[in-house]
Short mmCIF file of C-alpha atoms and ligand atoms in Angstrom, two decimals:
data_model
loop_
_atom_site.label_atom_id
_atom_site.label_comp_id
_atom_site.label_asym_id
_atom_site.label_seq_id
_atom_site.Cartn_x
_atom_site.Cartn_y
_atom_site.Cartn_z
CA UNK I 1 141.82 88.67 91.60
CA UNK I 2 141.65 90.33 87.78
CA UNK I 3 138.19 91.94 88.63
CA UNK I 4 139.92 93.65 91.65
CA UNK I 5 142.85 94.83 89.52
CA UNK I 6 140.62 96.07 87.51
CA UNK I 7 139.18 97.55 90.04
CA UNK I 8 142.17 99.66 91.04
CA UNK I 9 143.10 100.90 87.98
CA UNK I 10 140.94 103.91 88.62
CA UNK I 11 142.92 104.85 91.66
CA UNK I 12 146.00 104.44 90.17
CA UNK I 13 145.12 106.96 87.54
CA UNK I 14 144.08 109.51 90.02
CA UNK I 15 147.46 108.66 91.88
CA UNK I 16 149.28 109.78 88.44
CA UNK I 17 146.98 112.44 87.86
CA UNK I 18 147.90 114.38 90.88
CA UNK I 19 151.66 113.29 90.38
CA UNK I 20 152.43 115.06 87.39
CA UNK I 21 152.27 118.20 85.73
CA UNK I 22 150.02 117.62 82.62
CA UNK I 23 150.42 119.84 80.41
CA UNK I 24 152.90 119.16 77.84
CA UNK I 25 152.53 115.55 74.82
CA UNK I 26 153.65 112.66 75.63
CA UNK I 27 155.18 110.79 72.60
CA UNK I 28 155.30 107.61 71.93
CA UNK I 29 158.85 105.89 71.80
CA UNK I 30 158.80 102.74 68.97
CA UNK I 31 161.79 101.29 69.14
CA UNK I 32 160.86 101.02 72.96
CA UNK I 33 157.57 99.68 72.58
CA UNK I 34 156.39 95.94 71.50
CA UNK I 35 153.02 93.68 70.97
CA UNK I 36 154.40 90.13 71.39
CA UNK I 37 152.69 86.72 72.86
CA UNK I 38 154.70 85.83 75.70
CA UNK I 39 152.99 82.31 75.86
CA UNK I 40 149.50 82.21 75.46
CA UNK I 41 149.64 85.77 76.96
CA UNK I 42 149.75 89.19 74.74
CA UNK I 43 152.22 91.31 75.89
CA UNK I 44 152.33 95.28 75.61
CA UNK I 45 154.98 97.42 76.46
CA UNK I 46 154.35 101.04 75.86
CA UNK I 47 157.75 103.33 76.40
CA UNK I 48 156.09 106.96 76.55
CA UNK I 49 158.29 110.07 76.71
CA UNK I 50 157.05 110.97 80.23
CA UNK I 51 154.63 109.84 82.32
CA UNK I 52 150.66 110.40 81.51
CA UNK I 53 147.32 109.75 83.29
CA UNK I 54 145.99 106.14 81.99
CA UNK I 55 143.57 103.94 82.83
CA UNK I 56 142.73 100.50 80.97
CA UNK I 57 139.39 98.48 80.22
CA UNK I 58 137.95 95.69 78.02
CA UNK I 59 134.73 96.13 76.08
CA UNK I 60 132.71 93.07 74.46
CA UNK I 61 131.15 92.70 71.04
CA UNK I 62 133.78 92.62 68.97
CA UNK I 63 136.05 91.86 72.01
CA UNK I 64 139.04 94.78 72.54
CA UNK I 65 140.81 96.36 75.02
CA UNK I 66 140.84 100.21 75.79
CA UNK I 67 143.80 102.49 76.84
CA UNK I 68 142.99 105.54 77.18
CA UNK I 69 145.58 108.45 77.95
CA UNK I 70 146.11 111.81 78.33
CA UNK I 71 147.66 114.18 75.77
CA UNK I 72 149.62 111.11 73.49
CA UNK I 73 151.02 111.51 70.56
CA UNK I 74 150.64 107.88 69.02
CA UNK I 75 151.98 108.99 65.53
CA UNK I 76 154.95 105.97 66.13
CA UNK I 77 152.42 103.12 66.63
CA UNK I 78 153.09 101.84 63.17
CA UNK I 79 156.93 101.19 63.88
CA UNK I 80 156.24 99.64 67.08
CA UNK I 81 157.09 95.88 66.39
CA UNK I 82 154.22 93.86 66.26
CA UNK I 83 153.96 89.93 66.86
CA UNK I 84 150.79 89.10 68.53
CA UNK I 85 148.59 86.85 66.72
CA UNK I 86 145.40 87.88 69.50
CA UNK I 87 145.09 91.43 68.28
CA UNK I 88 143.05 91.75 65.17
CA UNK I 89 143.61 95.35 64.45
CA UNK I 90 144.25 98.06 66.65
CA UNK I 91 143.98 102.19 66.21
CA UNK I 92 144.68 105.29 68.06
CA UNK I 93 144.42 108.93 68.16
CA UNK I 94 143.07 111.82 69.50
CA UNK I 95 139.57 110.61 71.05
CA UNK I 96 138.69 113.79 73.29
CA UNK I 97 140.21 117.09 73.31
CA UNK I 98 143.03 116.27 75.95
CA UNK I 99 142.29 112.50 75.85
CA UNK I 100 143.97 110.08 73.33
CA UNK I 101 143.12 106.43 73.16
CA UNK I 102 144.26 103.42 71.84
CA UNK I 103 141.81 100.46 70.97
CA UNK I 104 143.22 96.66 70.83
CA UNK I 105 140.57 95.00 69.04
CA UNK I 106 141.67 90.68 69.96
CA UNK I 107 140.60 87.69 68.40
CA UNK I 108 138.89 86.06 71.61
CA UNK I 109 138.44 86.72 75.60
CA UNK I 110 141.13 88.20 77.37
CA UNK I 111 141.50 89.68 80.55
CA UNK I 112 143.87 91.89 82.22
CA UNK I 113 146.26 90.02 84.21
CA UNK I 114 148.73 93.05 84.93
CA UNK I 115 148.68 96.55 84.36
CA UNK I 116 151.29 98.72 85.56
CA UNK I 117 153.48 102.50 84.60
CA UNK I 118 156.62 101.15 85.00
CA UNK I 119 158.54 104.76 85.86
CA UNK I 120 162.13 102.97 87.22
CA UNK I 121 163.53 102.98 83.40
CA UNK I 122 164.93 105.85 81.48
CA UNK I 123 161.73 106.29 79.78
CA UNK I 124 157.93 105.65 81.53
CA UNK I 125 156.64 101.91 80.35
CA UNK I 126 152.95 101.18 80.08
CA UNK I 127 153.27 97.46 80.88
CA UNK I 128 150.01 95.33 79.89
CA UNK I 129 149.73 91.60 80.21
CA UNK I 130 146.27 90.06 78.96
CA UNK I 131 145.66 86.66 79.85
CA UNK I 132 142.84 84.19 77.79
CA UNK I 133 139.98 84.04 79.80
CA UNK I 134 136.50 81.95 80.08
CA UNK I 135 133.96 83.79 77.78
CA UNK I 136 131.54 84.16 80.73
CA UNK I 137 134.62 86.65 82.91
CA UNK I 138 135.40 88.52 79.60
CA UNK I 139 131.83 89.05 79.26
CA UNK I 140 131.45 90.06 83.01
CA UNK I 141 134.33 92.39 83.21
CA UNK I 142 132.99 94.40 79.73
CA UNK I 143 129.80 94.76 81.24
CA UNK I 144 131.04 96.19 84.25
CA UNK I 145 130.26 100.00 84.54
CA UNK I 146 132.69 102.79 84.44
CA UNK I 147 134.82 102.87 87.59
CA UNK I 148 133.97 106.43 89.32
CA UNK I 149 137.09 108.86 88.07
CA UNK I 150 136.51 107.25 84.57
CA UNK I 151 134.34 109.43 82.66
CA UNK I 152 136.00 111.42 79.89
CA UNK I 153 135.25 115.16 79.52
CA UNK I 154 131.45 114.99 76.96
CA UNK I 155 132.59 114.38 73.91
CA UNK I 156 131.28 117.96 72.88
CA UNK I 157 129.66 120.43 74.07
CA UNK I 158 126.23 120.65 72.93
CA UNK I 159 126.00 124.21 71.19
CA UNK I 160 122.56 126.00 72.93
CA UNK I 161 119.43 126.23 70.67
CA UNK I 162 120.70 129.10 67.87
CA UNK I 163 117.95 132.19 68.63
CA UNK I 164 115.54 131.57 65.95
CA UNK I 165 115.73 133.50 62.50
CA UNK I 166 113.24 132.22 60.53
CA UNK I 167 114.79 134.38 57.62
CA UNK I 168 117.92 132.11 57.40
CA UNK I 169 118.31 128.32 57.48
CA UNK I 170 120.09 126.54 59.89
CA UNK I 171 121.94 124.08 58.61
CA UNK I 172 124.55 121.17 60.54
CA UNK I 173 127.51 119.99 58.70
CA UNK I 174 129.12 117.05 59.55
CA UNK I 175 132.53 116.22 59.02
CA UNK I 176 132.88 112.45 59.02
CA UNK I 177 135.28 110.71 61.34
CA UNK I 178 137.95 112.70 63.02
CA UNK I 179 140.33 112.09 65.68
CA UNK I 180 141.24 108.16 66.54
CA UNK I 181 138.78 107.25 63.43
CA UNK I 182 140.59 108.84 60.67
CA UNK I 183 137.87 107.57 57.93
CA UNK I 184 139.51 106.01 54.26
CA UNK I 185 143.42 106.92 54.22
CA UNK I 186 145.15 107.63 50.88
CA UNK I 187 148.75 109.02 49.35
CA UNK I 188 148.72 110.82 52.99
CA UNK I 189 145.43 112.26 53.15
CA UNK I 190 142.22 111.26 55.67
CA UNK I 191 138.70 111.29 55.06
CA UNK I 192 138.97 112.94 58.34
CA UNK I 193 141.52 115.88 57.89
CA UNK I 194 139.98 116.36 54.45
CA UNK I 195 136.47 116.38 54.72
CA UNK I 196 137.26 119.04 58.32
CA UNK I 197 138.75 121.54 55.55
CA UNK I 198 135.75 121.09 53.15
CA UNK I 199 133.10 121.58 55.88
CA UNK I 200 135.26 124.77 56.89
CA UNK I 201 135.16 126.15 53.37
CA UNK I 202 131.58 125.37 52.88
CA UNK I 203 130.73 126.88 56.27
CA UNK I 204 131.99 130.09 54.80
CA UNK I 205 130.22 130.06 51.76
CA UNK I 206 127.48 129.46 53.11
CA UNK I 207 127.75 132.19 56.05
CA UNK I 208 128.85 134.91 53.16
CA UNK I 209 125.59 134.20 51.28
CA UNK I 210 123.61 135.50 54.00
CA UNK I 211 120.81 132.63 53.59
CA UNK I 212 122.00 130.80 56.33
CA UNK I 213 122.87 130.18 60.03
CA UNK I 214 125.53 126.83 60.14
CA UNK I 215 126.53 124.73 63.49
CA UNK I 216 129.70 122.15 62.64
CA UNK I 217 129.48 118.91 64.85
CA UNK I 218 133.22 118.85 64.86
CA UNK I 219 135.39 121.87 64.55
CA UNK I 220 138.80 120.20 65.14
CA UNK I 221 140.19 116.27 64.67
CA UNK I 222 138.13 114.81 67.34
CA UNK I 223 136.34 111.86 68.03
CA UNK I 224 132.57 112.20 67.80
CA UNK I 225 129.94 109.67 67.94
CA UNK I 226 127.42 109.20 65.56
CA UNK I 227 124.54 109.57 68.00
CA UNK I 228 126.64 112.62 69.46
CA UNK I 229 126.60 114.22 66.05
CA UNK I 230 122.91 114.01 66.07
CA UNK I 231 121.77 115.37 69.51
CA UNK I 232 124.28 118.00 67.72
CA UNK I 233 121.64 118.69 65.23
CA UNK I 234 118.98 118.38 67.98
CA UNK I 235 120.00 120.58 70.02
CA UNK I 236 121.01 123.46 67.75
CA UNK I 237 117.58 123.40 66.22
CA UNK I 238 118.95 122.03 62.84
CA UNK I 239 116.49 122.31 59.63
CA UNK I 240 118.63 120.58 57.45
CA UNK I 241 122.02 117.55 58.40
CA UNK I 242 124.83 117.24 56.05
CA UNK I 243 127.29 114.40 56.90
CA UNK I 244 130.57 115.24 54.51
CA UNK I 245 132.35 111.89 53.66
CA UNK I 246 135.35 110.54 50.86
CA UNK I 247 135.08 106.93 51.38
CA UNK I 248 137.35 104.62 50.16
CA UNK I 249 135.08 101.78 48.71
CA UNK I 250 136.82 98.66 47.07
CA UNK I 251 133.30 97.08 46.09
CA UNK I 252 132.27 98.08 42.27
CA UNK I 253 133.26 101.16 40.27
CA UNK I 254 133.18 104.07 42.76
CA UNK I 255 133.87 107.25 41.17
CA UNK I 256 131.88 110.73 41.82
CA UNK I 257 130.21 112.48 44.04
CA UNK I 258 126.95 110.69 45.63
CA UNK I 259 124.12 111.33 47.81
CA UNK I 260 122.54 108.91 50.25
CA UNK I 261 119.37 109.01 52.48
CA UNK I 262 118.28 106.60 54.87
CA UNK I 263 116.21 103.57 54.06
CA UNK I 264 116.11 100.38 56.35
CA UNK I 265 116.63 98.45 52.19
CA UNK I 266 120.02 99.42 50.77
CA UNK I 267 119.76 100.40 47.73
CA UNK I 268 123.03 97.35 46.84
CA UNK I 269 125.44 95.58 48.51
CA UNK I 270 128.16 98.34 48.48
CA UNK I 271 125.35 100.79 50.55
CA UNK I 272 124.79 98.58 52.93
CA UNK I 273 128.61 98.31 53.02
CA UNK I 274 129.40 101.30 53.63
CA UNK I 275 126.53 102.21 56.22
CA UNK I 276 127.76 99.07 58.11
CA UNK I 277 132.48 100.13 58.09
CA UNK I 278 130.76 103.72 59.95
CA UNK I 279 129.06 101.69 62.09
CA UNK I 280 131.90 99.73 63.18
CA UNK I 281 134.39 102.45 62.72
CA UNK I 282 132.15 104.10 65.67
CA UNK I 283 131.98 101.24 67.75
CA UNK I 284 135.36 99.98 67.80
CA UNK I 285 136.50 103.63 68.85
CA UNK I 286 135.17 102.77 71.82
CA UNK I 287 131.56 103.51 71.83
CA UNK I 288 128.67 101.56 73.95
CA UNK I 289 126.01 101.47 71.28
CA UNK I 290 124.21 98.97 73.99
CA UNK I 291 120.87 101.64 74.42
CA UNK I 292 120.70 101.85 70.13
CA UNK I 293 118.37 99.45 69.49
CA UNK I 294 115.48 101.32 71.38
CA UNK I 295 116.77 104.28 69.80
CA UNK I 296 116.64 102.80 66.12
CA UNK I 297 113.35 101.43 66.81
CA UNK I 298 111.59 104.73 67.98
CA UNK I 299 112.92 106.52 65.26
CA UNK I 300 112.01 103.79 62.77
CA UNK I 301 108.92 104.54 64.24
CA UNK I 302 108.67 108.25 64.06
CA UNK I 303 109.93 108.31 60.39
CA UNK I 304 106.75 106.61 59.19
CA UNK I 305 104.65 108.79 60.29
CA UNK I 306 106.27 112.43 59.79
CA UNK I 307 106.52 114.14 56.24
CA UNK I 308 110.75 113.95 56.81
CA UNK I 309 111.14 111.05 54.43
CA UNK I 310 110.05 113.04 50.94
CA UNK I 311 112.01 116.29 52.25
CA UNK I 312 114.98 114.71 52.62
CA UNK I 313 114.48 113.05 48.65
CA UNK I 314 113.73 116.33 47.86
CA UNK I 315 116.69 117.17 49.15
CA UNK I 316 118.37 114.45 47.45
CA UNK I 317 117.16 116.00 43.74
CA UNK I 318 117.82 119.35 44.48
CA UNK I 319 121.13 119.11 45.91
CA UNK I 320 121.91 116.08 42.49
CA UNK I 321 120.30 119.42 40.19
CA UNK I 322 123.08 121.61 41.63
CA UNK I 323 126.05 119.44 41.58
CA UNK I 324 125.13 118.40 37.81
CA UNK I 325 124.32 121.56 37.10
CA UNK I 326 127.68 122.73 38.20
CA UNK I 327 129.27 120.56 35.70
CA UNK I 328 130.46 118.40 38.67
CA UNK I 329 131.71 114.99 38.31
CA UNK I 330 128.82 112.47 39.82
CA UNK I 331 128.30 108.67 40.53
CA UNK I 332 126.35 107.34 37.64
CA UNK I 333 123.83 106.34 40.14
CA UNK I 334 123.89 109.25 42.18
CA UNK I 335 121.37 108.87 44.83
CA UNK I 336 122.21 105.91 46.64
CA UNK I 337 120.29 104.63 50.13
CA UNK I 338 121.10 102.52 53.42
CA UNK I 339 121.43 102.39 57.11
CA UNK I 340 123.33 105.30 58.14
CA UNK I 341 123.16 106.01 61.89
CA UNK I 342 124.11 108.71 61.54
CA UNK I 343 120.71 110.27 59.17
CA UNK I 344 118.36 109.13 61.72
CA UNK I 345 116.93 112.00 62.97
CA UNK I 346 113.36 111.69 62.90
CA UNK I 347 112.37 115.26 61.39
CA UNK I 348 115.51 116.80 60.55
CA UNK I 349 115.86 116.21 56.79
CA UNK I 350 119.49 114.52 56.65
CA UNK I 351 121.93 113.87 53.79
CA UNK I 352 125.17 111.74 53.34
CA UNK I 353 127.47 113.39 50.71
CA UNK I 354 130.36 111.35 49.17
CA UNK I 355 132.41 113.97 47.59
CA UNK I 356 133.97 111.15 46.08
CA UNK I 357 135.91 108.15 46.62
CA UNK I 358 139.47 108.16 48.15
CA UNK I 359 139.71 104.62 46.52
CA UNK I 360 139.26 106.58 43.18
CA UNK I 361 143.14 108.47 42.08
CA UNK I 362 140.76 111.30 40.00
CA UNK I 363 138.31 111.77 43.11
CA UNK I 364 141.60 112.68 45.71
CA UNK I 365 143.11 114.77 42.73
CA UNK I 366 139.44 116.56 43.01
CA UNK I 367 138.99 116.45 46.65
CA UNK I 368 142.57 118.37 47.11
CA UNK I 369 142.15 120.67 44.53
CA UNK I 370 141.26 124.04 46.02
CA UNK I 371 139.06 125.45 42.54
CA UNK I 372 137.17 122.17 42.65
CA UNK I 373 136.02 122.18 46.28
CA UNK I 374 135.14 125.65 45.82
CA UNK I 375 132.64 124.52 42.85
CA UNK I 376 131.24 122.21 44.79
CA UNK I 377 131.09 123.97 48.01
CA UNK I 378 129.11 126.42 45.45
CA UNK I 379 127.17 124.07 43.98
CA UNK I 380 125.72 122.69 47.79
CA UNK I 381 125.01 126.10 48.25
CA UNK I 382 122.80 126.61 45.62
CA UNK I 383 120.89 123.01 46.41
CA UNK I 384 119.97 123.51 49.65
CA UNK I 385 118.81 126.89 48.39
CA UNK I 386 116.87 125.49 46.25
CA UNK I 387 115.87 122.93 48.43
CA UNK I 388 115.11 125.36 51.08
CA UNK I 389 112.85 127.27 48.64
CA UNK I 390 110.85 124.76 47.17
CA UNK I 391 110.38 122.88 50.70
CA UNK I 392 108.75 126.69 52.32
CA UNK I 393 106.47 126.50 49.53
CA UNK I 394 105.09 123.07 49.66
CA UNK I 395 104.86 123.70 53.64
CA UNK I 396 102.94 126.98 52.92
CA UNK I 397 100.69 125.01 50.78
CA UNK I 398 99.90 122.13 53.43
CA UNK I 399 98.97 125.05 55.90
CA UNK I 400 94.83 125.09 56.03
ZN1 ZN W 1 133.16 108.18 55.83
#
């Protein structure tokens, strides 16, 4: 009976979808809304400001449930009142352009027992009722593939192979997070909105020196998968990744700007930490990471045998040499190493750069100072140039 509901939902999104005009946001009404237990049931009442296309699913591993609409504006969900001991954590935002989403992440199986718009009040009601369920249904419902009608516009489109100029080096920045995966929040600020206005500035610098050619993997607050962000860099040819973070880290003294590189050993427990809340972050915004592991384990594969790994600690030195050499504020261990999906390229040199620490007061006061950033937007400037030049040498060299 739930699988066939389930079933529906897709038609019952189309039916809204040709019902309404879609153009304007949707906002989310608070004192409207709730997340109660009504028995051993969780309960979710959604007032909206109009009605929206929606559509509903459960994923496993952690188990959560999806709601994905278009065009909401979820910046109430903190006020709606919340009294449902099944739901872990939940968090929503923008998760394609047009396409906002909402993930429920519960403590156990649950399945949905009712899902309906319920348009006969003054204001549209998403009504959700989810229902504990045998592991072995939860775990057959997630696995069930995407209803036809359900895919989501890509989550970007890929930018076409830049025409090679060998005279100017094409470099990817990466702006961490975005969209329903704001990154560290702090005083009002997000790793997500902040580290989008960095990668702008630095994509200008770097354009006005003339050296290079730059492709962003995010130019607005979107969602984008790690492993998107890296056929990104694929498929724009990239020489050289830079993933742009402010983490907020509670482990140790974190203060500084820091480098990491991928290594399957952490360098300590705070890498691996770290490596492992982006991880998550990514999954529980609703990605299927199910086809990874074949993924990590080719490219595991691939890294021992190319030349990428003592590039990218080249990398690592030149672009420390700069910031130091700047007069820049780093982490007194500033090259730091662990998991990160998101450097796993196989032979594109790639780089994780904590500008700092949102957990650190001095690092935001740095991070939101204009004449700072511009320093170090300078300062990776002159590393990867320096990078760049030593690395065409050493290449030249290796040539018979
Ligand atoms: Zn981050």
């Amino acid at each position: 009976m739930r699988t066939l509901l389930l079933a529906c939902l897709a038609a019952i999104w189309a039916a809204f979808a040709q019902a309404q005009d879609l153009s304007a946001l949707a906002r989310l009404d608070p004192a409207q809304s709730s997340l109660r237990m009504a028995g051993d049931e969780v309960a979710i009442d959604l007032a909206l400001s109009q009605p929206v296309p929606w559509r509903v699913r459960v994923l496993d591993d952690p188990p959560r449930l999806v709601l994905d609409m278009r065009e909401v504006d979820w910046s109430g969900l903190s006020a709606v009142p919340r009294q449902a001991g099944a739901v872990r954590s939940l968090r929503a935002g923008v998760f394609r352009p047009g396409w906002s989403r909402l993930v429920l992440e519960l403590t156990g199986p649950y399945l949905v027992a009712q899902a309906e718009m319920d348009t006969g009040a003054a204001r549209p009601v998403v009504r959700l009722r989810l229902a504990p369920a045998a592991a072995a249904d939860f775990a057959a419902a997630a696995a069930q593939p995407e209803p036809p009608g359900w895919a989501l516009p890509e989550a970007a489109s890929l930018p076409a192979p830049a025409a090679r100029d060998d005279s100017r080096l094409l470099v990817v920045l990466d702006p961490g997070h975005g969209g329903i995966d704001p990154g560290a929040e702090r005083d009002g600020h997000s790793e997500a909105a902040l580290m989008l206005g960095f990668a702008r500035e630095l994509k200008e610098v770097l354009l006005r020196d003339g050296s290079f050619q730059v492709v962003m993997t995010r130019e607005e607050d979107v969602f984008v998968p790690l492993e998107t962000r890296i056929s990104i860099a694929r498929a724009a040819g990239a020489q050289v990744f830079v993933s742009l973070h402010a983490d907020a880290i509670a482990e140790g003294e974190a203060v500084g700007a820091t480098l990491y590189t991928l290594a399957e050993e952490a360098s300590d427990a705070a890498a691996q930490a770290l490596a492992e809340r982006h991880d998550r972050d990514d999954l529980l915004s609703g990605v299927d990471l199910s086809k990874q592991d074949d993924l990590v384990a080719t490219v595991l594969m691939d890294m021992a045998r190319t030349e990428t790994r003592p590039r990218t600690d080249r990398l690592a030195a030149a672009l420390e040499g700069a910031i130091k050499g700047a007069g820049l504020r780093m982490h007194r261990r500033p090259h730091q190493k662990a998991g990160f999906s998101v450097l796993k390229s196989p032979d594109i040199p790639s780089i994780l750069v904590e500008l700092g620490f949102l957990s650190s007061s001095r690092d935001l006061k740095r991070l939101t100072d204009p004449a700072w950033r511009a320093s170090m937007a300078g300062a990776l400037r002159d590393g990867l140039k320096a990078w760049a030049a030593e690395d065409a040498s050493l290449s030249a060299l290796r040539r018979p």
